[in-house]
């Protein structure tokens, strides 16, 4: 089985299991605090994905949220996996959470898959072949007037209410756009930009497993992504994210609100 076909089968199977999951109170624990949670289902699902990938591609490397990176000296490909992106939503809503799997060969994207589990919407893209939700091709927004843009962010508190020093311009951006919305899942918010349901996404902390699958989908849909200071988004480090429907819209936001 090729990597993409394997990934799709694993993601769909993981999603089916999560839809059936029922959370016991003791299945939830805090990582760094009461706003940073993990469940037995995050760990179980990541183990399922890791075992499925490594049984077919034992030389590949895996970077996931819940377990240490598995790497070989010269990995065939590197997989970035988030078993549940939007764990808080999984716990409180049982909706608006995703399974995210991205695969890269060195600096080159191979494919990305993001499953909106409860909606059973599978976003996917293979490099050079466009972005899709099921059989529907995705096209990101072409809007360029700031006052018409819908901005998504996974974290309203840290992005706008408690911005880091030097990022106060984010509040001015929030005031200038048409409206601000929050889903609470970086992967789903980037996919919302990819399909034109949002025009911008700002995340002040995002990890490789949060965004490395969805960034492929977004770019294949015509969108653009960078760090908040305009630098290229690193593949292997956590950081900030600014995504837009087009490189023109991204440049415009960087020019008017860019944070150095
Ligand atoms: P998670 O659900 O996989 O933890 C809103 O909380 C979004 O930010 C989610 O995509 C969430 O991913 C992510 N997130 C939560 N805590 C984070 C942290 N400490 N660093 C980076 N991303 C985080
Ligand atoms: Ca996660």
CSV table of C-alpha atoms and ligand atoms in Angstrom, one decimal:
chain,number,residue,atom,x,y,z
A,1,UNK,CA,0.0,0.0,0.0
A,2,UNK,CA,1.3,3.5,-0.8
A,3,UNK,CA,1.8,6.0,2.0
A,4,UNK,CA,-1.3,8.1,1.1
A,5,UNK,CA,-3.7,5.2,0.8
A,6,UNK,CA,-2.4,3.8,4.2
A,7,UNK,CA,-2.8,7.3,5.8
A,8,UNK,CA,-6.3,7.6,4.5
A,9,UNK,CA,-7.3,4.2,5.8
A,10,UNK,CA,-5.7,4.8,9.2
A,11,UNK,CA,-7.3,8.3,9.6
A,12,UNK,CA,-10.8,7.0,8.7
A,13,UNK,CA,-10.4,4.1,11.1
A,14,UNK,CA,-9.2,6.4,13.9
A,15,UNK,CA,-12.1,8.7,13.2
A,16,UNK,CA,-14.7,5.9,13.4
A,17,UNK,CA,-13.3,4.8,16.8
A,18,UNK,CA,-13.3,8.4,18.1
A,19,UNK,CA,-16.9,8.8,17.1
A,20,UNK,CA,-17.8,5.9,19.3
A,21,UNK,CA,-15.6,7.0,22.2
A,22,UNK,CA,-17.3,7.8,25.4
A,23,UNK,CA,-15.2,9.6,28.0
A,24,UNK,CA,-15.1,8.5,31.6
A,25,UNK,CA,-14.2,11.2,34.1
A,26,UNK,CA,-10.8,9.6,34.8
A,27,UNK,CA,-10.0,9.5,31.1
A,28,UNK,CA,-9.0,13.2,31.2
A,29,UNK,CA,-5.8,14.6,32.7
A,30,UNK,CA,-3.9,17.9,32.7
A,31,UNK,CA,-0.6,18.3,31.0
A,32,UNK,CA,0.7,21.7,32.0
A,33,UNK,CA,-2.5,23.1,33.5
A,34,UNK,CA,-6.3,23.1,33.4
A,35,UNK,CA,-6.3,24.6,29.9
A,36,UNK,CA,-3.9,21.9,28.5
A,37,UNK,CA,-5.6,18.6,28.5
A,38,UNK,CA,-5.0,15.1,27.3
A,39,UNK,CA,-7.3,12.0,27.3
A,40,UNK,CA,-6.8,8.3,27.0
A,41,UNK,CA,-8.2,8.6,23.5
A,42,UNK,CA,-5.4,11.0,22.4
A,43,UNK,CA,-2.8,8.4,23.4
A,44,UNK,CA,-4.7,5.4,22.2
A,45,UNK,CA,-5.3,7.0,18.8
A,46,UNK,CA,-1.7,8.1,18.4
A,47,UNK,CA,-0.5,4.6,19.2
A,48,UNK,CA,-2.9,3.2,16.6
A,49,UNK,CA,-1.6,5.6,14.0
A,50,UNK,CA,2.1,5.0,14.8
A,51,UNK,CA,1.8,1.2,14.8
A,52,UNK,CA,-0.1,1.3,11.5
A,53,UNK,CA,2.5,3.6,9.8
A,54,UNK,CA,5.6,1.8,11.2
A,55,UNK,CA,4.3,-1.7,10.3
A,56,UNK,CA,4.2,-0.7,6.6
A,57,UNK,CA,7.1,1.9,6.6
A,58,UNK,CA,9.5,0.9,9.4
A,59,UNK,CA,12.2,3.3,8.1
A,60,UNK,CA,10.0,6.4,8.3
A,61,UNK,CA,10.1,8.9,11.2
A,62,UNK,CA,7.2,10.0,13.3
A,63,UNK,CA,6.7,13.3,15.0
A,64,UNK,CA,3.5,13.2,17.2
A,65,UNK,CA,2.1,15.1,20.1
A,66,UNK,CA,1.8,12.5,22.8
A,67,UNK,CA,5.0,10.4,22.4
A,68,UNK,CA,8.7,11.0,21.7
A,69,UNK,CA,9.8,11.3,18.1
A,70,UNK,CA,10.6,8.0,16.5
A,71,UNK,CA,13.4,8.6,14.0
A,72,UNK,CA,15.9,6.6,12.0
A,73,UNK,CA,19.3,7.8,10.7
A,74,UNK,CA,18.0,8.4,7.2
A,75,UNK,CA,14.2,8.4,7.4
A,76,UNK,CA,12.3,7.6,4.2
A,77,UNK,CA,9.7,10.2,5.1
A,78,UNK,CA,8.6,12.1,8.2
A,79,UNK,CA,5.0,11.9,9.4
A,80,UNK,CA,3.5,14.6,11.6
A,81,UNK,CA,0.6,13.3,13.5
A,82,UNK,CA,-1.9,14.8,15.9
A,83,UNK,CA,-4.4,12.1,17.0
A,84,UNK,CA,-6.8,14.7,18.3
A,85,UNK,CA,-6.4,18.4,17.4
A,86,UNK,CA,-9.0,20.2,19.5
A,87,UNK,CA,-8.8,17.9,22.6
A,88,UNK,CA,-10.8,20.4,24.7
A,89,UNK,CA,-13.6,20.3,22.1
A,90,UNK,CA,-13.5,16.5,22.1
A,91,UNK,CA,-14.0,16.6,25.9
A,92,UNK,CA,-16.6,19.3,26.1
A,93,UNK,CA,-18.5,19.2,22.8
A,94,UNK,CA,-17.6,15.9,21.2
A,95,UNK,CA,-17.4,17.9,17.9
A,96,UNK,CA,-15.0,20.3,16.2
A,97,UNK,CA,-11.9,18.1,16.6
A,98,UNK,CA,-9.7,16.5,14.0
A,99,UNK,CA,-7.3,13.7,13.2
A,100,UNK,CA,-4.3,15.3,11.4
A,101,UNK,CA,-1.7,13.4,9.4
A,102,UNK,CA,0.9,15.1,7.3
A,103,UNK,CA,3.8,13.5,5.4
A,104,UNK,CA,7.0,15.2,4.2
A,105,UNK,CA,10.2,14.1,2.5
A,106,UNK,CA,12.8,16.4,3.8
A,107,UNK,CA,11.5,19.9,3.1
A,108,UNK,CA,9.2,18.7,0.4
A,109,UNK,CA,5.5,18.1,1.2
A,110,UNK,CA,4.0,14.7,0.1
A,111,UNK,CA,0.5,14.9,1.4
A,112,UNK,CA,-1.8,16.1,4.2
A,113,UNK,CA,-5.0,14.7,5.6
A,114,UNK,CA,-7.3,16.4,8.2
A,115,UNK,CA,-10.4,14.6,9.2
A,116,UNK,CA,-13.2,16.7,10.9
A,117,UNK,CA,-14.2,13.6,12.8
A,118,UNK,CA,-17.8,14.3,13.8
A,119,UNK,CA,-18.7,16.0,10.5
A,120,UNK,CA,-17.0,13.1,8.8
A,121,UNK,CA,-15.3,15.6,6.4
A,122,UNK,CA,-12.0,14.5,5.1
A,123,UNK,CA,-9.7,17.3,3.8
A,124,UNK,CA,-6.8,16.1,1.8
A,125,UNK,CA,-4.1,17.2,-0.6
A,126,UNK,CA,-1.2,15.5,-2.4
A,127,UNK,CA,1.6,17.9,-3.5
A,128,UNK,CA,0.9,19.3,-7.0
A,129,UNK,CA,-2.6,17.8,-7.2
A,130,UNK,CA,-4.9,20.4,-5.6
A,131,UNK,CA,-6.8,20.2,-2.4
A,132,UNK,CA,-10.0,18.4,-1.8
A,133,UNK,CA,-12.8,17.8,0.7
A,134,UNK,CA,-14.1,14.4,-0.3
A,135,UNK,CA,-14.6,14.8,-4.1
A,136,UNK,CA,-15.0,18.6,-3.9
A,137,UNK,CA,-12.0,20.7,-5.0
A,138,UNK,CA,-11.0,23.4,-2.6
A,139,UNK,CA,-10.3,27.1,-3.5
A,140,UNK,CA,-9.2,29.6,-0.9
A,141,UNK,CA,-10.7,33.1,-0.6
A,142,UNK,CA,-9.6,35.8,-3.1
A,143,UNK,CA,-10.8,38.6,-0.8
A,144,UNK,CA,-8.2,41.4,-0.3
A,145,UNK,CA,-10.1,44.2,1.5
A,146,UNK,CA,-9.2,43.9,5.2
A,147,UNK,CA,-12.7,45.1,6.2
A,148,UNK,CA,-14.3,42.1,4.4
A,149,UNK,CA,-12.1,39.4,5.9
A,150,UNK,CA,-13.3,36.8,8.4
A,151,UNK,CA,-10.5,35.9,10.8
A,152,UNK,CA,-10.3,32.6,12.6
A,153,UNK,CA,-8.1,31.9,15.6
A,154,UNK,CA,-7.9,28.9,17.8
A,155,UNK,CA,-7.1,30.9,21.0
A,156,UNK,CA,-8.8,34.3,21.5
A,157,UNK,CA,-7.3,34.8,24.9
A,158,UNK,CA,-3.6,34.6,24.0
A,159,UNK,CA,-4.0,36.1,20.5
A,160,UNK,CA,-6.0,39.2,21.3
A,161,UNK,CA,-6.6,39.7,25.1
A,162,UNK,CA,-3.2,38.7,26.4
A,163,UNK,CA,-0.9,39.3,23.4
A,164,UNK,CA,2.9,38.9,23.8
A,165,UNK,CA,4.9,42.2,23.9
A,166,UNK,CA,5.2,43.4,20.3
A,167,UNK,CA,2.0,41.7,19.1
A,168,UNK,CA,-0.5,44.4,20.1
A,169,UNK,CA,-1.1,45.0,16.4
A,170,UNK,CA,-3.2,41.8,16.4
A,171,UNK,CA,-5.9,43.6,18.3
A,172,UNK,CA,-5.9,46.4,15.7
A,173,UNK,CA,-6.2,43.6,13.0
A,174,UNK,CA,-9.2,42.1,14.9
A,175,UNK,CA,-10.9,45.5,15.0
A,176,UNK,CA,-10.3,46.1,11.3
A,177,UNK,CA,-11.6,42.7,9.9
A,178,UNK,CA,-15.2,41.9,9.4
A,179,UNK,CA,-15.3,39.5,12.3
A,180,UNK,CA,-13.3,37.1,14.5
A,181,UNK,CA,-14.3,33.5,15.0
A,182,UNK,CA,-12.8,30.6,16.9
A,183,UNK,CA,-13.2,26.8,16.4
A,184,UNK,CA,-10.4,25.7,18.8
A,185,UNK,CA,-8.5,23.5,16.4
A,186,UNK,CA,-5.5,24.8,14.4
A,187,UNK,CA,-5.9,22.1,11.8
A,188,UNK,CA,-9.6,22.8,11.2
A,189,UNK,CA,-9.1,26.5,11.2
A,190,UNK,CA,-6.4,26.2,8.5
A,191,UNK,CA,-8.8,23.9,6.5
A,192,UNK,CA,-11.5,26.6,6.9
A,193,UNK,CA,-9.1,29.0,5.1
A,194,UNK,CA,-8.4,26.4,2.5
A,195,UNK,CA,-12.0,26.0,1.6
A,196,UNK,CA,-12.9,29.7,1.8
A,197,UNK,CA,-15.0,29.6,4.9
A,198,UNK,CA,-12.4,31.9,6.5
A,199,UNK,CA,-10.1,34.4,5.0
A,200,UNK,CA,-7.3,34.5,7.7
A,201,UNK,CA,-6.1,32.4,10.5
A,202,UNK,CA,-3.8,33.6,13.3
A,203,UNK,CA,-2.3,31.2,15.8
A,204,UNK,CA,0.2,32.5,18.4
A,205,UNK,CA,1.4,29.0,19.3
A,206,UNK,CA,1.2,26.1,17.1
A,207,UNK,CA,3.2,22.9,16.9
A,208,UNK,CA,4.4,20.9,13.8
A,209,UNK,CA,1.7,18.2,14.4
A,210,UNK,CA,-1.0,21.0,14.6
A,211,UNK,CA,-0.2,22.6,11.2
A,212,UNK,CA,2.1,20.5,9.0
A,213,UNK,CA,-0.8,18.5,7.5
A,214,UNK,CA,-3.2,21.4,7.0
A,215,UNK,CA,-0.5,23.7,5.5
A,216,UNK,CA,-0.2,21.4,2.6
A,217,UNK,CA,-4.0,21.4,2.1
A,218,UNK,CA,-4.1,25.2,2.4
A,219,UNK,CA,-1.2,25.8,-0.1
A,220,UNK,CA,-2.7,23.3,-2.6
A,221,UNK,CA,-6.0,25.3,-2.3
A,222,UNK,CA,-4.1,28.5,-3.3
A,223,UNK,CA,-3.6,29.9,0.2
A,224,UNK,CA,-0.4,31.1,1.8
A,225,UNK,CA,1.1,30.6,5.2
A,226,UNK,CA,4.0,32.0,7.2
A,227,UNK,CA,5.1,32.9,10.7
A,228,UNK,CA,3.5,36.0,12.2
A,229,UNK,CA,6.7,38.0,11.5
A,230,UNK,CA,6.6,37.0,7.8
A,231,UNK,CA,9.4,34.4,8.0
A,232,UNK,CA,8.8,30.9,6.4
A,233,UNK,CA,6.9,28.6,8.8
A,234,UNK,CA,9.5,26.1,10.1
A,235,UNK,CA,8.8,22.4,9.7
A,236,UNK,CA,10.1,21.1,13.0
A,237,UNK,CA,9.6,23.8,15.5
A,238,UNK,CA,6.6,25.3,17.3
A,239,UNK,CA,5.8,28.9,16.5
A,240,UNK,CA,3.3,31.4,15.4
A,241,UNK,CA,1.1,31.1,12.3
A,242,UNK,CA,-0.5,33.5,9.9
A,243,UNK,CA,-2.5,32.0,7.0
A,244,UNK,CA,-4.5,33.7,4.3
A,245,UNK,CA,-6.5,32.8,1.2
A,246,UNK,CA,-3.8,34.2,-1.1
A,247,UNK,CA,-0.2,35.4,-0.9
A,248,UNK,CA,-1.5,38.9,-1.7
A,249,UNK,CA,-3.7,38.9,1.3
A,250,UNK,CA,-0.9,37.5,3.5
A,251,UNK,CA,1.5,40.2,2.3
A,252,UNK,CA,-1.1,42.9,2.9
A,253,UNK,CA,-1.6,41.8,6.5
A,254,UNK,CA,2.1,41.5,7.1
A,255,UNK,CA,2.6,45.0,5.7
A,256,UNK,CA,-0.1,46.6,7.8
A,257,UNK,CA,0.1,44.6,11.0
A,258,UNK,CA,3.3,42.6,10.7
A,259,UNK,CA,5.1,41.8,13.9
A,260,UNK,CA,8.9,41.7,13.7
B,1,LIG,P1,-4.5,20.3,20.8
B,1,LIG,O1,-6.0,20.2,20.9
B,1,LIG,O2,-3.9,19.2,19.9
B,1,LIG,O3,-3.8,20.4,22.1
B,1,LIG,C1,-6.7,25.4,20.5
B,1,LIG,O4,-6.4,24.9,21.8
B,1,LIG,C2,-5.6,24.9,19.6
B,1,LIG,O5,-4.3,25.1,20.0
B,1,LIG,C3,-5.7,23.4,19.3
B,1,LIG,O6,-5.3,23.2,18.0
B,1,LIG,C4,-4.7,22.8,20.3
B,1,LIG,O7,-4.2,21.6,19.9
B,1,LIG,C5,-3.6,23.9,20.2
B,1,LIG,N1,-2.8,23.9,21.4
B,1,LIG,C6,-3.3,23.8,22.6
B,1,LIG,N2,-2.3,23.9,23.5
B,1,LIG,C7,-1.2,24.2,22.8
B,1,LIG,C8,0.2,24.5,23.1
B,1,LIG,N3,0.6,24.5,24.4
B,1,LIG,N4,1.0,24.7,22.2
B,1,LIG,C9,0.6,24.7,20.9
B,1,LIG,N5,-0.7,24.5,20.5
B,1,LIG,C10,-1.5,24.2,21.4
B,2,LIG,CA1,-3.5,17.0,20.0
